[in-house]
Amino acid sequence: MALSREQLAQRVAKELKDGYYVNLGIGIPTLVANYIPSGMEVMLQSENGLLGMGEFPTEDTIDPDLINAGKQTVTAVKGASFFSSAESFAMIRGGHVDLTVLGAFEVDVNGSIASWMIPGKLIKGMGGAMDLVAGAENIIVTMMHADKYGNSKLLSVCELPLTGYGCIKRVVTDLAFIEIKDGAFHLLERAPGVSVDEIVSKTAGKLIMPEHVPEMTF
Amino acid sequence: MAGLNKVVSSYEEALKGLSNDMTIMVGGFGLCGIPEGLINQMVNMGVKGLTAISNNAGVDDFGLGLLLKHHQIATMIASYVGENATFEQQMLSGELNVILTPQGTLAEKIRAGGAGIPAFFTATGYGTPIADGKETREIKGRHYVLEESLSADFALVRAWKADTMGNLVFRKTAANFNPMMATAGKITVVEAEFIVEPGELDPDHIHTPGIYVNRVIQGSFEKRIEQRTVKAAK
């Protein structure tokens, strides 16, 4: 079975480490916050100027001056800090954020990512995505392995305009955990019950796999 | 106005000299931390042909969306403009020139503009459409794009507290682009929630020193929320 959005987030959460500063993008990446292992201290960075993002407020603690990068009202945890957008992207560009998780339309075997623009469709802007992929050393992309017609989103060369060139090393899809290195996708794990054949058939770019591909655990 | 007292008493005075075809910076992230009264005053003045630099473009009936609705903006420099139907319409019809800029690059362009740095190299956008036509350089094995700084005729800033000398304190994530913009305007106008006397702000806690600020006005804010998200009360 392909992973649900929640399972995908759960698998990504296994990559968190105690003491990490983490930036979570909009969509599935946001859900990762729900699966931070108990007892682990992780600070969430929101690029609009918040380090230490907490959960959503209650009706009576809502504060219009406190939002996340998705413009949702949030809270700040104990030990949080606020700062300007310039400071925020200094953290990001300067490589101070330990892990960045974000979504994508396509990735390719060279680690390039397309996530912001589909020609012919209305362009809304890249927001902070280009800075995040250029600045972070440790990025996990979460995405569907193929579109609803079965067309692969893991390509030899991205077809859509890029968000970043050669910057992605790990991808978690609804079917597989994949590492990108030496110009190829390397299959590390498969979703429970998903066959290697299915992953092969839905991966357009060069795919290298070991003899035995373990199933993901959560 | 006398000496270092920068407080003005009307919005007319606050934006005196702002005219057609000028470049303006407007603080805020979405609708959070925007100088609401100063935006409304630009609507009242009817200035046109503006180049507006702001992370977003407001919503249809609030924030910078109001200036779009009245066709006052000719060029918009922003990182994300997804929340505004008027914007989409004007962009598609070609009425509005849009320069999409990565958020961190936008913030740094403004910071650099205020700090006298004409341009800087950043890895952001290398190999993407953003780098088209721009100088690139390899430094220590990595590729970078040369990005030029931004400054403005007027920077419109929202602060939480200002003293009469223009020292500023921002509040929570309403800071966002405001601190850099305060440094990058030929004339920087601050709309504050509270104006206090000099000495009332702890000098150690001032985010923006008054040297950057030309005018301060007492604002009143609706503080509209764009995405109201709550959890159930326990």
Short mmCIF file of C-alpha atoms in Angstrom, two decimals:
data_model
loop_
_atom_site.label_atom_id
_atom_site.label_comp_id
_atom_site.label_asym_id
_atom_site.label_seq_id
_atom_site.Cartn_x
_atom_site.Cartn_y
_atom_site.Cartn_z
CA MET A 1 0.00 0.00 0.00
CA ALA A 2 1.19 3.47 -0.82
CA LEU A 3 1.76 5.60 2.26
CA SER A 4 -0.89 8.02 3.46
CA ARG A 5 0.11 11.63 4.01
CA GLU A 6 0.33 10.92 7.74
CA GLN A 7 2.54 7.85 7.26
CA LEU A 8 4.80 9.81 4.96
CA ALA A 9 5.18 12.48 7.65
CA GLN A 10 5.78 9.74 10.22
CA ARG A 11 8.61 8.28 8.16
CA VAL A 12 10.23 11.70 7.74
CA ALA A 13 9.96 12.26 11.50
CA LYS A 14 12.25 9.26 12.05
CA GLU A 15 15.03 11.39 10.54
CA LEU A 16 14.74 13.98 13.32
CA LYS A 17 17.45 14.09 15.93
CA ASP A 18 17.45 15.46 19.46
CA GLY A 19 18.47 19.14 19.46
CA TYR A 20 17.65 19.74 15.81
CA TYR A 21 16.46 23.08 14.39
CA VAL A 22 14.00 22.21 11.62
CA ASN A 23 12.12 24.10 8.92
CA LEU A 24 8.94 22.41 7.73
CA GLY A 25 7.32 23.50 4.47
CA ILE A 26 3.62 23.76 3.75
CA GLY A 27 1.54 20.58 3.21
CA ILE A 28 2.81 17.12 4.20
CA PRO A 29 5.99 18.57 5.78
CA THR A 30 3.84 20.48 8.29
CA LEU A 31 2.42 17.15 9.51
CA VAL A 32 5.90 16.02 10.58
CA ALA A 33 5.48 18.22 13.66
CA ASN A 34 2.79 15.81 14.88
CA TYR A 35 5.26 12.92 15.02
CA ILE A 36 8.23 14.36 16.90
CA PRO A 37 9.26 11.46 19.16
CA SER A 38 8.41 12.13 22.80
CA GLY A 39 11.36 13.20 24.90
CA MET A 40 13.10 14.68 21.88
CA GLU A 41 13.75 18.43 21.81
CA VAL A 42 13.27 19.93 18.35
CA MET A 43 12.85 23.64 17.53
CA LEU A 44 10.73 24.51 14.50
CA GLN A 45 11.82 27.47 12.41
CA SER A 46 9.25 29.45 10.47
CA GLU A 47 10.89 31.67 7.87
CA ASN A 48 8.66 34.68 8.54
CA GLY A 49 10.68 35.23 11.71
CA LEU A 50 10.02 32.63 14.39
CA LEU A 51 12.27 30.01 15.94
CA GLY A 52 10.27 27.82 18.29
CA MET A 53 6.90 27.47 16.62
CA GLY A 54 4.26 25.85 18.82
CA GLU A 55 0.85 24.42 18.11
CA PHE A 56 -2.22 26.34 16.98
CA PRO A 57 -3.65 28.72 19.59
CA THR A 58 -7.03 28.39 21.25
CA GLU A 59 -9.72 30.97 20.43
CA ASP A 60 -8.79 33.01 23.48
CA THR A 61 -5.02 32.97 22.93
CA ILE A 62 -5.10 33.81 19.21
CA ASP A 63 -2.71 36.65 18.31
CA PRO A 64 -2.77 38.34 14.87
CA ASP A 65 0.92 39.28 15.36
CA LEU A 66 1.96 35.64 15.64
CA ILE A 67 1.70 33.58 12.46
CA ASN A 68 3.73 30.98 10.60
CA ALA A 69 5.02 31.10 7.03
CA GLY A 70 1.71 29.64 5.84
CA LYS A 71 0.06 32.73 7.42
CA GLN A 72 -1.70 30.54 9.98
CA THR A 73 -2.07 31.73 13.55
CA VAL A 74 0.31 29.78 15.79
CA THR A 75 1.91 29.93 19.24
CA ALA A 76 5.53 30.16 20.37
CA VAL A 77 7.10 27.57 22.66
CA LYS A 78 9.19 28.30 25.73
CA GLY A 79 12.64 29.41 24.53
CA ALA A 80 11.32 30.78 21.24
CA SER A 81 12.69 33.88 19.55
CA PHE A 82 11.38 36.39 17.00
CA PHE A 83 13.46 38.18 14.38
CA SER A 84 13.37 39.91 11.00
CA SER A 85 13.10 38.19 7.62
CA ALA A 86 16.75 39.07 6.91
CA GLU A 87 17.86 37.36 10.11
CA SER A 88 15.62 34.41 9.35
CA PHE A 89 17.16 33.83 5.93
CA ALA A 90 20.64 34.37 7.34
CA MET A 91 19.90 31.28 9.45
CA ILE A 92 18.65 29.42 6.40
CA ARG A 93 21.25 30.53 3.85
CA GLY A 94 24.03 30.29 6.38
CA GLY A 95 23.34 26.60 6.88
CA HIS A 96 22.28 26.87 10.52
CA VAL A 97 19.03 24.95 10.10
CA ASP A 98 19.71 21.24 10.68
CA LEU A 99 16.90 19.84 8.55
CA THR A 100 14.55 21.25 5.94
CA VAL A 101 11.50 19.32 4.75
CA LEU A 102 9.59 20.52 1.73
CA GLY A 103 7.35 19.33 -1.08
CA ALA A 104 8.05 19.21 -4.83
CA PHE A 105 6.46 18.67 -8.24
CA GLU A 106 9.57 16.92 -9.61
CA VAL A 107 13.10 15.92 -8.62
CA ASP A 108 15.83 14.52 -10.83
CA VAL A 109 18.89 12.25 -10.59
CA ASN A 110 21.18 15.25 -10.18
CA GLY A 111 19.27 16.44 -7.13
CA SER A 112 17.55 19.31 -8.86
CA ILE A 113 14.06 20.23 -7.70
CA ALA A 114 11.05 21.89 -9.35
CA SER A 115 8.37 23.02 -6.93
CA TRP A 116 7.10 26.50 -7.68
CA MET A 117 5.98 27.08 -11.24
CA ILE A 118 3.99 25.24 -13.89
CA PRO A 119 4.17 27.06 -17.24
CA GLY A 120 0.71 27.96 -18.49
CA LYS A 121 -0.70 27.95 -14.98
CA LEU A 122 -0.91 30.98 -12.78
CA ILE A 123 2.39 31.66 -11.04
CA LYS A 124 2.02 32.54 -7.39
CA GLY A 125 5.68 32.89 -6.50
CA MET A 126 8.44 30.87 -4.90
CA GLY A 127 8.18 32.37 -1.41
CA GLY A 128 11.15 31.09 0.58
CA ALA A 129 11.56 27.76 -1.24
CA MET A 130 14.54 28.79 -3.40
CA ASP A 131 16.43 30.09 -0.37
CA LEU A 132 15.62 26.96 1.63
CA VAL A 133 16.88 24.53 -1.00
CA ALA A 134 19.98 26.60 -1.72
CA GLY A 135 20.88 27.13 1.92
CA ALA A 136 20.22 23.85 3.67
CA GLU A 137 22.73 21.03 3.72
CA ASN A 138 20.18 18.49 4.89
CA ILE A 139 16.93 18.52 2.91
CA ILE A 140 14.21 15.90 2.67
CA VAL A 141 11.69 16.25 -0.14
CA THR A 142 8.25 14.75 0.42
CA MET A 143 6.16 14.08 -2.66
CA MET A 144 3.99 11.60 -4.51
CA HIS A 145 6.09 9.20 -6.55
CA ALA A 146 3.89 9.59 -9.63
CA ASP A 147 0.99 11.79 -10.73
CA LYS A 148 -2.57 10.50 -10.86
CA TYR A 149 -1.99 9.14 -14.38
CA GLY A 150 1.02 7.13 -13.17
CA ASN A 151 3.61 9.45 -14.72
CA SER A 152 6.82 9.50 -12.70
CA LYS A 153 7.86 12.63 -10.82
CA LEU A 154 11.36 11.24 -10.29
CA LEU A 155 13.04 12.13 -13.56
CA SER A 156 16.34 12.09 -15.42
CA VAL A 157 16.07 15.84 -15.81
CA CYS A 158 13.36 18.05 -14.29
CA GLU A 159 10.99 19.30 -16.97
CA LEU A 160 9.50 22.21 -15.00
CA PRO A 161 11.42 25.40 -14.17
CA LEU A 162 13.77 24.68 -11.27
CA THR A 163 13.56 25.82 -7.67
CA GLY A 164 17.13 24.70 -7.06
CA TYR A 165 19.92 22.99 -8.96
CA GLY A 166 21.67 19.91 -7.59
CA CYS A 167 20.68 20.39 -3.96
CA ILE A 168 18.43 17.46 -2.98
CA LYS A 169 19.88 14.29 -1.49
CA ARG A 170 16.87 12.52 0.06
CA VAL A 171 13.30 11.98 -1.07
CA VAL A 172 10.45 10.28 0.75
CA THR A 173 7.54 9.43 -1.55
CA ASP A 174 4.35 7.51 -0.94
CA LEU A 175 6.18 4.46 -2.32
CA ALA A 176 9.82 4.71 -1.30
CA PHE A 177 12.71 6.29 0.59
CA ILE A 178 15.31 7.32 -1.94
CA GLU A 179 18.78 8.78 -1.76
CA ILE A 180 20.17 10.81 -4.66
CA LYS A 181 23.89 10.50 -5.36
CA ASP A 182 26.29 10.02 -8.26
CA GLY A 183 23.61 10.93 -10.81
CA ALA A 184 21.10 8.27 -9.81
CA PHE A 185 18.25 7.48 -7.45
CA HIS A 186 19.19 4.86 -4.87
CA LEU A 187 16.29 2.88 -3.43
CA LEU A 188 16.81 2.53 0.32
CA GLU A 189 13.36 1.46 1.54
CA ARG A 190 9.95 0.68 0.12
CA ALA A 191 6.54 1.41 1.60
CA PRO A 192 5.04 -1.64 3.33
CA GLY A 193 3.44 -3.91 0.78
CA VAL A 194 4.74 -1.96 -2.23
CA SER A 195 6.73 -4.07 -4.68
CA VAL A 196 10.10 -3.10 -6.07
CA ASP A 197 8.59 -3.63 -9.53
CA GLU A 198 6.00 -0.94 -8.91
CA ILE A 199 8.70 1.51 -7.79
CA VAL A 200 10.82 0.65 -10.83
CA SER A 201 7.86 1.19 -13.16
CA LYS A 202 7.10 4.58 -11.63
CA THR A 203 10.67 5.91 -11.54
CA ALA A 204 11.72 7.53 -14.82
CA GLY A 205 15.25 8.48 -13.78
CA LYS A 206 18.07 5.94 -13.32
CA LEU A 207 17.30 3.80 -10.26
CA ILE A 208 19.86 1.73 -8.41
CA MET A 209 18.73 -0.81 -5.85
CA PRO A 210 20.27 -3.41 -3.60
CA GLU A 211 19.32 -7.05 -3.89
CA HIS A 212 17.05 -6.77 -0.89
CA VAL A 213 15.03 -3.59 -0.34
CA PRO A 214 13.73 -3.40 3.23
CA GLU A 215 10.23 -2.20 4.06
CA MET A 216 9.86 1.06 5.91
CA THR A 217 9.16 0.95 9.62
CA PHE A 218 7.56 3.75 11.59
CA MET B 1 8.40 68.83 14.02
CA ALA B 2 11.23 70.08 16.09
CA GLY B 3 14.68 68.68 16.69
CA LEU B 4 14.53 64.93 16.89
CA ASN B 5 10.83 64.75 17.53
CA LYS B 6 9.53 62.90 14.48
CA VAL B 7 5.90 62.54 15.42
CA VAL B 8 3.39 63.84 12.90
CA SER B 9 -0.27 64.25 13.68
CA SER B 10 -1.97 63.43 10.41
CA TYR B 11 -1.67 60.82 7.69
CA GLU B 12 -1.43 63.68 5.12
CA GLU B 13 1.69 64.89 6.88
CA ALA B 14 3.00 61.33 7.26
CA LEU B 15 3.06 60.75 3.49
CA LYS B 16 3.71 64.30 2.33
CA GLY B 17 5.87 64.20 -0.81
CA LEU B 18 4.81 60.71 -1.89
CA SER B 19 3.85 61.11 -5.54
CA ASN B 20 3.14 59.25 -8.77
CA ASP B 21 5.71 56.76 -10.14
CA MET B 22 7.66 56.52 -6.90
CA THR B 23 9.10 53.33 -5.43
CA ILE B 24 7.65 52.35 -2.09
CA MET B 25 8.44 49.58 0.37
CA VAL B 26 5.65 48.27 2.53
CA GLY B 27 6.33 46.06 5.54
CA GLY B 28 4.37 42.96 6.42
CA PHE B 29 4.09 39.22 5.81
CA GLY B 30 0.66 38.50 4.42
CA LEU B 31 -1.56 40.81 6.46
CA CYS B 32 0.64 40.49 9.55
CA GLY B 33 2.56 43.63 10.46
CA ILE B 34 1.32 45.87 7.63
CA PRO B 35 1.05 49.65 8.05
CA GLU B 36 -2.70 49.71 7.54
CA GLY B 37 -3.33 53.43 7.92
CA LEU B 38 -0.47 54.42 5.61
CA ILE B 39 -1.79 52.10 2.91
CA ASN B 40 -5.25 53.60 3.29
CA GLN B 41 -3.73 57.06 2.99
CA MET B 42 -2.11 56.12 -0.35
CA VAL B 43 -5.55 55.04 -1.54
CA ASN B 44 -6.97 58.40 -0.44
CA MET B 45 -4.15 60.30 -2.16
CA GLY B 46 -4.77 58.42 -5.42
CA VAL B 47 -1.06 58.20 -6.27
CA LYS B 48 -0.51 56.05 -9.36
CA GLY B 49 2.24 54.23 -11.25
CA LEU B 50 3.86 53.02 -8.05
CA THR B 51 6.57 50.39 -7.84
CA ALA B 52 5.68 48.49 -4.70
CA ILE B 53 8.17 46.29 -2.86
CA SER B 54 6.49 44.00 -0.36
CA ASN B 55 6.68 40.28 0.39
CA ASN B 56 3.03 39.79 -0.59
CA ALA B 57 0.26 41.77 -2.22
CA GLY B 58 -2.43 41.70 0.44
CA VAL B 59 -5.91 40.30 -0.21
CA ASP B 60 -8.60 41.72 -2.46
CA ASP B 61 -10.07 44.16 0.04
CA PHE B 62 -7.27 44.70 2.54
CA GLY B 63 -3.64 45.70 2.63
CA LEU B 64 -1.89 46.29 -0.67
CA GLY B 65 -4.88 44.70 -2.40
CA LEU B 66 -6.59 48.07 -1.94
CA LEU B 67 -3.92 49.81 -4.04
CA LEU B 68 -4.26 47.13 -6.72
CA LYS B 69 -8.03 47.50 -6.75
CA HIS B 70 -7.59 51.19 -7.54
CA HIS B 71 -4.95 50.46 -10.21
CA GLN B 72 -2.27 52.41 -8.34
CA ILE B 73 0.56 49.88 -8.67
CA ALA B 74 2.46 49.49 -11.98
CA THR B 75 5.22 47.16 -10.79
CA MET B 76 5.15 44.74 -7.89
CA ILE B 77 8.28 43.17 -6.41
CA ALA B 78 7.27 40.29 -4.13
CA SER B 79 8.04 36.66 -3.27
CA TYR B 80 4.53 35.24 -3.13
CA VAL B 81 1.30 36.70 -4.42
CA GLY B 82 -1.10 33.77 -4.23
CA GLU B 83 -3.91 35.26 -2.16
CA ASN B 84 -5.27 37.95 -4.43
CA ALA B 85 -7.68 37.62 -7.37
CA THR B 86 -7.31 41.27 -8.41
CA PHE B 87 -3.59 40.71 -8.59
CA GLU B 88 -4.00 37.64 -10.80
CA GLN B 89 -6.29 39.50 -13.16
CA GLN B 90 -3.93 42.49 -13.54
CA MET B 91 -0.89 40.24 -13.95
CA LEU B 92 -2.57 38.15 -16.66
CA SER B 93 -3.83 41.23 -18.53
CA GLY B 94 -0.32 42.68 -18.50
CA GLU B 95 -1.42 45.80 -16.62
CA LEU B 96 0.80 44.86 -13.72
CA ASN B 97 4.51 44.13 -14.07
CA VAL B 98 5.52 41.49 -11.52
CA ILE B 99 9.07 40.74 -10.43
CA LEU B 100 9.01 37.59 -8.33
CA THR B 101 11.98 37.44 -6.00
CA PRO B 102 12.93 34.64 -3.59
CA GLN B 103 11.94 35.66 -0.09
CA GLY B 104 15.41 35.52 1.44
CA THR B 105 16.91 37.33 -1.53
CA LEU B 106 14.21 39.99 -1.23
CA ALA B 107 14.97 40.45 2.47
CA GLU B 108 18.71 40.66 1.80
CA LYS B 109 18.28 43.06 -1.15
CA ILE B 110 16.47 45.42 1.20
CA ARG B 111 18.94 44.93 4.03
CA ALA B 112 21.79 45.60 1.61
CA GLY B 113 20.00 48.66 0.23
CA GLY B 114 19.81 50.17 3.69
CA ALA B 115 23.39 49.23 4.51
CA GLY B 116 25.02 50.75 1.42
CA ILE B 117 25.86 47.44 -0.24
CA PRO B 118 25.05 47.69 -3.97
CA ALA B 119 24.89 43.95 -4.68
CA PHE B 120 25.75 40.56 -3.23
CA PHE B 121 26.29 36.97 -4.33
CA THR B 122 23.84 34.31 -3.19
CA ALA B 123 23.41 30.63 -4.05
CA THR B 124 19.64 31.13 -4.03
CA GLY B 125 18.17 30.77 -7.51
CA TYR B 126 21.30 29.50 -9.26
CA GLY B 127 20.27 27.36 -12.25
CA THR B 128 16.66 28.59 -12.05
CA PRO B 129 14.74 31.16 -14.14
CA ILE B 130 15.52 33.75 -11.43
CA ALA B 131 19.16 33.78 -12.50
CA ASP B 132 18.40 34.46 -16.18
CA GLY B 133 20.40 37.45 -17.40
CA LYS B 134 22.23 37.86 -14.09
CA GLU B 135 25.95 37.59 -13.50
CA THR B 136 27.01 34.33 -11.85
CA ARG B 137 30.30 33.39 -10.27
CA GLU B 138 31.92 30.29 -8.82
CA ILE B 139 33.38 30.93 -5.39
CA LYS B 140 35.13 28.13 -3.49
CA GLY B 141 33.48 25.52 -5.69
CA ARG B 142 29.90 26.78 -5.42
CA HIS B 143 27.83 28.76 -7.89
CA TYR B 144 26.33 32.11 -6.95
CA VAL B 145 24.06 34.70 -8.53
CA LEU B 146 24.73 38.44 -8.28
CA GLU B 147 21.67 40.21 -6.87
CA GLU B 148 21.40 43.99 -6.71
CA SER B 149 20.13 45.76 -3.63
CA LEU B 150 16.85 47.65 -3.33
CA SER B 151 15.98 51.01 -1.88
CA ALA B 152 12.86 53.14 -2.04
CA ASP B 153 11.61 56.72 -2.09
CA PHE B 154 9.35 55.88 0.82
CA ALA B 155 9.52 52.96 3.26
CA LEU B 156 6.26 52.38 5.11
CA VAL B 157 6.79 50.49 8.31
CA ARG B 158 4.63 49.20 11.10
CA ALA B 159 6.10 49.05 14.61
CA TRP B 160 4.69 48.01 17.95
CA LYS B 161 6.30 50.76 19.99
CA ALA B 162 8.08 53.87 18.78
CA ASP B 163 9.46 56.67 20.89
CA THR B 164 9.14 60.19 19.58
CA MET B 165 12.73 60.03 18.26
CA GLY B 166 11.84 57.07 16.05
CA ASN B 167 13.49 54.29 18.02
CA LEU B 168 11.44 51.18 17.28
CA VAL B 169 10.41 47.90 18.84
CA PHE B 170 8.54 45.30 16.80
CA ARG B 171 6.25 42.63 18.15
CA LYS B 172 6.45 38.88 17.45
CA THR B 173 6.19 37.92 13.78
CA ALA B 174 4.82 41.36 12.89
CA ALA B 175 8.50 42.36 12.56
CA ASN B 176 9.16 40.38 9.34
CA PHE B 177 10.28 42.82 6.60
CA ASN B 178 9.73 45.97 8.67
CA PRO B 179 13.18 46.30 10.28
CA MET B 180 15.08 46.14 6.96
CA MET B 181 12.63 48.38 5.17
CA ALA B 182 13.03 50.98 7.89
CA THR B 183 16.67 51.28 6.82
CA ALA B 184 16.09 51.36 3.06
CA GLY B 185 13.75 54.29 2.52
CA LYS B 186 14.88 57.79 1.56
CA ILE B 187 11.98 58.73 3.76
CA THR B 188 10.94 56.15 6.33
CA VAL B 189 7.52 56.54 7.84
CA VAL B 190 6.54 54.47 10.86
CA GLU B 191 3.00 53.71 11.89
CA ALA B 192 3.15 52.63 15.52
CA GLU B 193 0.68 51.01 17.86
CA PHE B 194 2.14 52.94 20.77
CA ILE B 195 4.20 56.12 20.87
CA VAL B 196 6.21 56.67 24.04
CA GLU B 197 8.61 59.32 25.33
CA PRO B 198 12.38 59.00 24.80
CA GLY B 199 13.89 56.98 27.64
CA GLU B 200 10.87 54.75 28.04
CA LEU B 201 12.31 52.12 25.70
CA ASP B 202 15.28 50.24 27.12
CA PRO B 203 18.17 51.07 24.75
CA ASP B 204 19.21 47.42 24.94
CA HIS B 205 15.83 46.36 23.57
CA ILE B 206 15.51 48.72 20.61
CA HIS B 207 15.29 46.81 17.32
CA THR B 208 15.62 49.80 14.97
CA PRO B 209 17.56 52.90 16.06
CA GLY B 210 15.84 56.20 15.32
CA ILE B 211 18.52 57.35 12.86
CA TYR B 212 16.71 55.42 10.12
CA VAL B 213 13.31 56.95 10.81
CA ASN B 214 11.96 60.25 9.49
CA ARG B 215 8.34 60.34 10.58
CA VAL B 216 6.25 58.57 13.20
CA ILE B 217 2.48 58.46 13.33
CA GLN B 218 0.10 56.93 15.86
CA GLY B 219 -1.87 54.23 14.07
CA SER B 220 -4.92 52.19 14.89
CA PHE B 221 -5.06 48.71 13.47
CA GLU B 222 -7.72 46.22 12.50
CA LYS B 223 -5.10 43.42 12.43
CA ARG B 224 -7.10 41.20 10.12
CA ILE B 225 -6.14 37.51 10.26
CA GLU B 226 -5.58 35.76 6.94
CA GLN B 227 -5.62 32.10 8.07
CA ARG B 228 -7.40 31.76 11.38
CA THR B 229 -6.30 28.40 12.75
CA VAL B 230 -7.14 27.21 16.24
CA LYS B 231 -7.11 24.00 18.19
CA ALA B 232 -10.01 22.95 20.36
CA ALA B 233 -9.90 24.37 23.87
CA LYS B 234 -9.08 21.81 26.55
#
